[in-house]
């Protein structure tokens, strides 16, 4: 593969071509569809290798010649067998994910038994990319067919910059959580550095799904996953303007214009252009048109609905049935309203040449997009652009459920399920004065030009580059590489004394839904016992928990404990002591406020400690909990301004504690004046642990679990990784002890 490596790889399920088997040979044709249209425009400006499935299965000896032929176009085919095509493509992608993401849950007729094929095909793609990608290459993964791919690539190649773009809606987390494989799919996508969506709604739904399903932390920038900040953004796709300009400036298309003009000179034309799909609302459009003819008998014979349907998913019985339903509805309507020389619905079921499509966009009086759900919808943009080139422009009726409605504020928005409303809107659009139509179209054309597909790709890739750079910086500077780990172990072995300081929740033990559930596992108890058995080694657990809990959970171990952020502590075999007395006169008032909040927010609860009060909202509704937490924080800051307290926001908890209590004080208390020859390692996972790091001597090691915060030496992605490192330290030191005995 030497010499064929790529620095920018675009991956989509389908290549922008289809290959047809014909007797003993095969033929390549370009294919239609939103993703293919948009990315074809991008290819003219940005050079990339495109990896995808050519759309059919072939014999092994044909595969090699197809591969060679496509290589000339910088396309790399992924061949899947017929079983994979059936289960991965038809079943899992088209009959489960597609309806789920478009809110058509009643169309899901399969269980997730085809999941293993989804995994298999995603792995096939991953293997090809791993072969082709240069070091630090950019990989841009497209759409719902390949949601595991970013994770599979990240596992093997941390150097890659990985972007993911979803072309369809991401549903509300209420819908998404019904999906049995909900965790795996999200984890797969979160392998990316940056994830883009068409609208802010889809981005918000995705973020909330990550919070609700995976319990990730997030802010407006993105979601934290495995210690990495995954960017989430809105990158609306645009049409391919250049290819339209080429046709519009070419005289060959004027032939179509003349033909259409003469054919429809006595009629007003309502245009529909859709891929055959139940999400596109073609049946609703037909119902509304029938209603319109019924209510406006004088217009029968004067208005034509010209419906273009591009064949799609023709192997699917469901789509065949849908097509037949549409055709029956058209026949019925035509049977009822046709007159000699006039047919109200004119229907074309095939792919038109772009010249003819453009001529129709230019001349239609009204274009109706009646999608029930649609990621973006490029037809609306294409119609607007072409109409804006005409002295007399058509009107656009646009479903409010198509993503493009977010970006065309001047369109007449419709609810396609309101059949009567849509029929009235049709009438208004047909009667709209020319000036008004032109004004609206020109304003919309302005927005469409700003979305142009090469610009969309450029902006997406720039954003990806930026986020990946930040992630790489964190990775290079804070990840515990093999070399750094060796140095750390060496230092631990060579030092005369070792002090290991560990926070408990989120560091040594995973955060649980209820704090009482986070009891130490046998693995943790054994690990602490092992570490404390090492010669010249002290182990300290420094937690925000109360002394009673720490005593019950860890009191039997020969280690030191510090409770309530350093307020109380005990060393091995000694009793608990307070660091000093604190003013707690504020506690009754705060208790009253927090009790009220606990009553008002179902699922939240109050934890009372000797020097602090905590309001936990981990189990409350996510949005409501966050909302009330913000309100509580703001009012407490104001009410407690002059009192000796500190308000700390943690992971789904607000803690109000006596001023002066801090984990940092405990660190000062335990460390000797002279620590020059000591190995000091401190691990934590939240803001209160930064207080410890700041009191450590210069050459001590701080390791933060999760996303980097403050001044930290290293970062590890999870408590499991923290335990793994502690085990390695124990192994290295116990081997050393055995060796010295020998
Ligand atoms: C998915 C999402 C999202 C149609 N008929 C002919 C023809 N077309 C071209 C149009 C347009 C494309 O097909 C259709 O694009 P859409 O965006 O409307 O729809 P999907 O294929 O469902 O695409 C969608 C898109 O991805 C991009 O992210 O917008 O929401 O579902 O470009 O021009 N082209 C030709 N003849 C035809 O008869 N030549």
PDB file of C-alpha atoms and ligand atoms in Angstrom, residues 32-38 98 102 143 165-169 198 202 237-240 244 273-275 277 279-280 308-311 313 348 350-355 357 361 369 373-382 402-404 456, ligand 1:
ATOM      1  CA  UNK A  32     -28.324  10.791  -7.138  1.00  0.00           C
ATOM      2  CA  UNK A  33     -29.089  11.697  -3.561  1.00  0.00           C
ATOM      3  CA  UNK A  34     -28.496  14.500  -1.082  1.00  0.00           C
ATOM      4  CA  UNK A  35     -25.123  13.317   0.181  1.00  0.00           C
ATOM      5  CA  UNK A  36     -23.792  12.475  -3.303  1.00  0.00           C
ATOM      6  CA  UNK A  37     -24.948  15.845  -4.722  1.00  0.00           C
ATOM      7  CA  UNK A  38     -23.318  17.868  -1.956  1.00  0.00           C
ATOM      8  CA  UNK A  98     -33.696   5.266   9.316  1.00  0.00           C
ATOM      9  CA  UNK A 102     -37.051  10.050  11.531  1.00  0.00           C
ATOM     10  CA  UNK A 143     -24.079   9.382   8.192  1.00  0.00           C
ATOM     11  CA  UNK A 165     -21.477  14.353  10.054  1.00  0.00           C
ATOM     12  CA  UNK A 166     -25.070  13.163  10.352  1.00  0.00           C
ATOM     13  CA  UNK A 167     -27.195  13.852   7.264  1.00  0.00           C
ATOM     14  CA  UNK A 168     -30.488  12.868   8.851  1.00  0.00           C
ATOM     15  CA  UNK A 169     -32.197  14.161  12.002  1.00  0.00           C
ATOM     16  CA  UNK A 198     -27.766  20.246  10.123  1.00  0.00           C
ATOM     17  CA  UNK A 202     -30.385  17.746  16.214  1.00  0.00           C
ATOM     18  CA  UNK A 237     -25.174  21.433   4.305  1.00  0.00           C
ATOM     19  CA  UNK A 238     -25.792  23.375   1.086  1.00  0.00           C
ATOM     20  CA  UNK A 239     -26.510  22.546  -2.533  1.00  0.00           C
ATOM     21  CA  UNK A 240     -23.780  22.306  -5.134  1.00  0.00           C
ATOM     22  CA  UNK A 244     -26.192  24.419 -11.235  1.00  0.00           C
ATOM     23  CA  UNK A 273     -39.259  16.426  -6.357  1.00  0.00           C
ATOM     24  CA  UNK A 274     -38.518  13.646  -3.914  1.00  0.00           C
ATOM     25  CA  UNK A 275     -36.645  10.416  -3.480  1.00  0.00           C
ATOM     26  CA  UNK A 277     -39.484   7.655   0.881  1.00  0.00           C
ATOM     27  CA  UNK A 279     -40.539  10.491   5.351  1.00  0.00           C
ATOM     28  CA  UNK A 280     -40.982  12.874   2.411  1.00  0.00           C
ATOM     29  CA  UNK A 308     -41.034  13.632  -9.771  1.00  0.00           C
ATOM     30  CA  UNK A 309     -40.094  10.603  -7.701  1.00  0.00           C
ATOM     31  CA  UNK A 310     -36.544   9.299  -7.834  1.00  0.00           C
ATOM     32  CA  UNK A 311     -36.479   5.503  -7.371  1.00  0.00           C
ATOM     33  CA  UNK A 313     -34.444   1.300  -2.043  1.00  0.00           C
ATOM     34  CA  UNK A 348     -42.523  10.761 -13.331  1.00  0.00           C
ATOM     35  CA  UNK A 350     -37.191   8.095 -12.700  1.00  0.00           C
ATOM     36  CA  UNK A 351     -34.072  10.196 -12.458  1.00  0.00           C
ATOM     37  CA  UNK A 352     -34.265  13.226 -14.751  1.00  0.00           C
ATOM     38  CA  UNK A 353     -31.217  14.793 -16.413  1.00  0.00           C
ATOM     39  CA  UNK A 354     -30.062  17.731 -14.292  1.00  0.00           C
ATOM     40  CA  UNK A 355     -30.853  20.139 -17.205  1.00  0.00           C
ATOM     41  CA  UNK A 357     -34.757  19.238 -13.396  1.00  0.00           C
ATOM     42  CA  UNK A 361     -37.260  24.473 -10.891  1.00  0.00           C
ATOM     43  CA  UNK A 369     -41.763  20.247   0.210  1.00  0.00           C
ATOM     44  CA  UNK A 373     -39.135  14.612   8.787  1.00  0.00           C
ATOM     45  CA  UNK A 374     -36.103  15.537   6.712  1.00  0.00           C
ATOM     46  CA  UNK A 375     -32.501  16.067   7.823  1.00  0.00           C
ATOM     47  CA  UNK A 376     -32.044  19.124   5.589  1.00  0.00           C
ATOM     48  CA  UNK A 377     -33.659  18.849   2.098  1.00  0.00           C
ATOM     49  CA  UNK A 378     -31.558  20.106  -0.767  1.00  0.00           C
ATOM     50  CA  UNK A 379     -34.439  20.266  -3.242  1.00  0.00           C
ATOM     51  CA  UNK A 380     -35.782  23.356  -1.434  1.00  0.00           C
ATOM     52  CA  UNK A 381     -32.414  25.089  -1.807  1.00  0.00           C
ATOM     53  CA  UNK A 382     -32.067  24.075  -5.443  1.00  0.00           C
ATOM     54  CA  UNK A 402     -37.405  19.763   7.195  1.00  0.00           C
ATOM     55  CA  UNK A 403     -34.063  20.910   8.623  1.00  0.00           C
ATOM     56  CA  UNK A 404     -33.771  23.489   5.832  1.00  0.00           C
ATOM     57  CA  UNK A 456     -19.928  23.729   4.140  1.00  0.00           C
TER      58      UNK A 456
HETATM   59  C1  LIG B   1     -30.276  13.009   2.769  1.00  0.00           C
HETATM   60  C2  LIG B   1     -31.251  13.547   3.825  1.00  0.00           C
HETATM   61  C3  LIG B   1     -30.326  15.830   3.444  1.00  0.00           C
HETATM   62  C4  LIG B   1     -33.660  14.442  -7.029  1.00  0.00           C
HETATM   63  N1  LIG B   1     -34.314  14.084  -8.146  1.00  0.00           N
HETATM   64  C5  LIG B   1     -33.444  14.196  -9.172  1.00  0.00           C
HETATM   65  C6  LIG B   1     -32.243  14.645  -8.665  1.00  0.00           C
HETATM   66  N2  LIG B   1     -32.396  14.782  -7.325  1.00  0.00           N
HETATM   67  C7  LIG B   1     -31.365  15.257  -6.390  1.00  0.00           C
HETATM   68  C8  LIG B   1     -31.737  16.653  -5.929  1.00  0.00           C
HETATM   69  C9  LIG B   1     -31.025  16.721  -4.582  1.00  0.00           C
HETATM   70  C10 LIG B   1     -30.991  15.274  -4.111  1.00  0.00           C
HETATM   71  O1  LIG B   1     -31.328  14.449  -5.228  1.00  0.00           O
HETATM   72  C11 LIG B   1     -32.011  14.989  -3.016  1.00  0.00           C
HETATM   73  O2  LIG B   1     -31.523  15.512  -1.821  1.00  0.00           O
HETATM   74  P1  LIG B   1     -32.385  15.711  -0.483  1.00  0.00           P
HETATM   75  O3  LIG B   1     -31.594  16.547   0.434  1.00  0.00           O
HETATM   76  O4  LIG B   1     -33.653  16.336  -0.850  1.00  0.00           O
HETATM   77  O5  LIG B   1     -32.701  14.252   0.097  1.00  0.00           O
HETATM   78  P2  LIG B   1     -31.995  12.831   0.511  1.00  0.00           P
HETATM   79  O6  LIG B   1     -31.501  12.096  -0.674  1.00  0.00           O
HETATM   80  O7  LIG B   1     -33.007  12.126   1.314  1.00  0.00           O
HETATM   81  O8  LIG B   1     -30.715  13.173   1.392  1.00  0.00           O
HETATM   82  C12 LIG B   1     -31.601  14.982   3.510  1.00  0.00           C
HETATM   83  C13 LIG B   1     -29.299  15.194   2.520  1.00  0.00           C
HETATM   84  O9  LIG B   1     -29.066  13.833   2.864  1.00  0.00           O
HETATM   85  C14 LIG B   1     -27.969  15.940   2.561  1.00  0.00           C
HETATM   86  O10 LIG B   1     -27.431  15.977   3.834  1.00  0.00           O
HETATM   87  O11 LIG B   1     -30.661  17.094   2.922  1.00  0.00           O
HETATM   88  O12 LIG B   1     -32.458  15.487   4.500  1.00  0.00           O
HETATM   89  O13 LIG B   1     -32.431  12.741   3.871  1.00  0.00           O
HETATM   90  O14 LIG B   1     -29.730  17.206  -4.727  1.00  0.00           O
HETATM   91  O15 LIG B   1     -31.296  17.547  -6.876  1.00  0.00           O
HETATM   92  N3  LIG B   1     -31.161  14.883  -9.445  1.00  0.00           N
HETATM   93  C15 LIG B   1     -31.291  14.644 -10.767  1.00  0.00           C
HETATM   94  N4  LIG B   1     -32.443  14.176 -11.312  1.00  0.00           N
HETATM   95  C16 LIG B   1     -33.524  13.939 -10.558  1.00  0.00           C
HETATM   96  O16 LIG B   1     -34.561  13.497 -11.077  1.00  0.00           O
HETATM   97  N5  LIG B   1     -30.250  14.872 -11.562  1.00  0.00           N
END
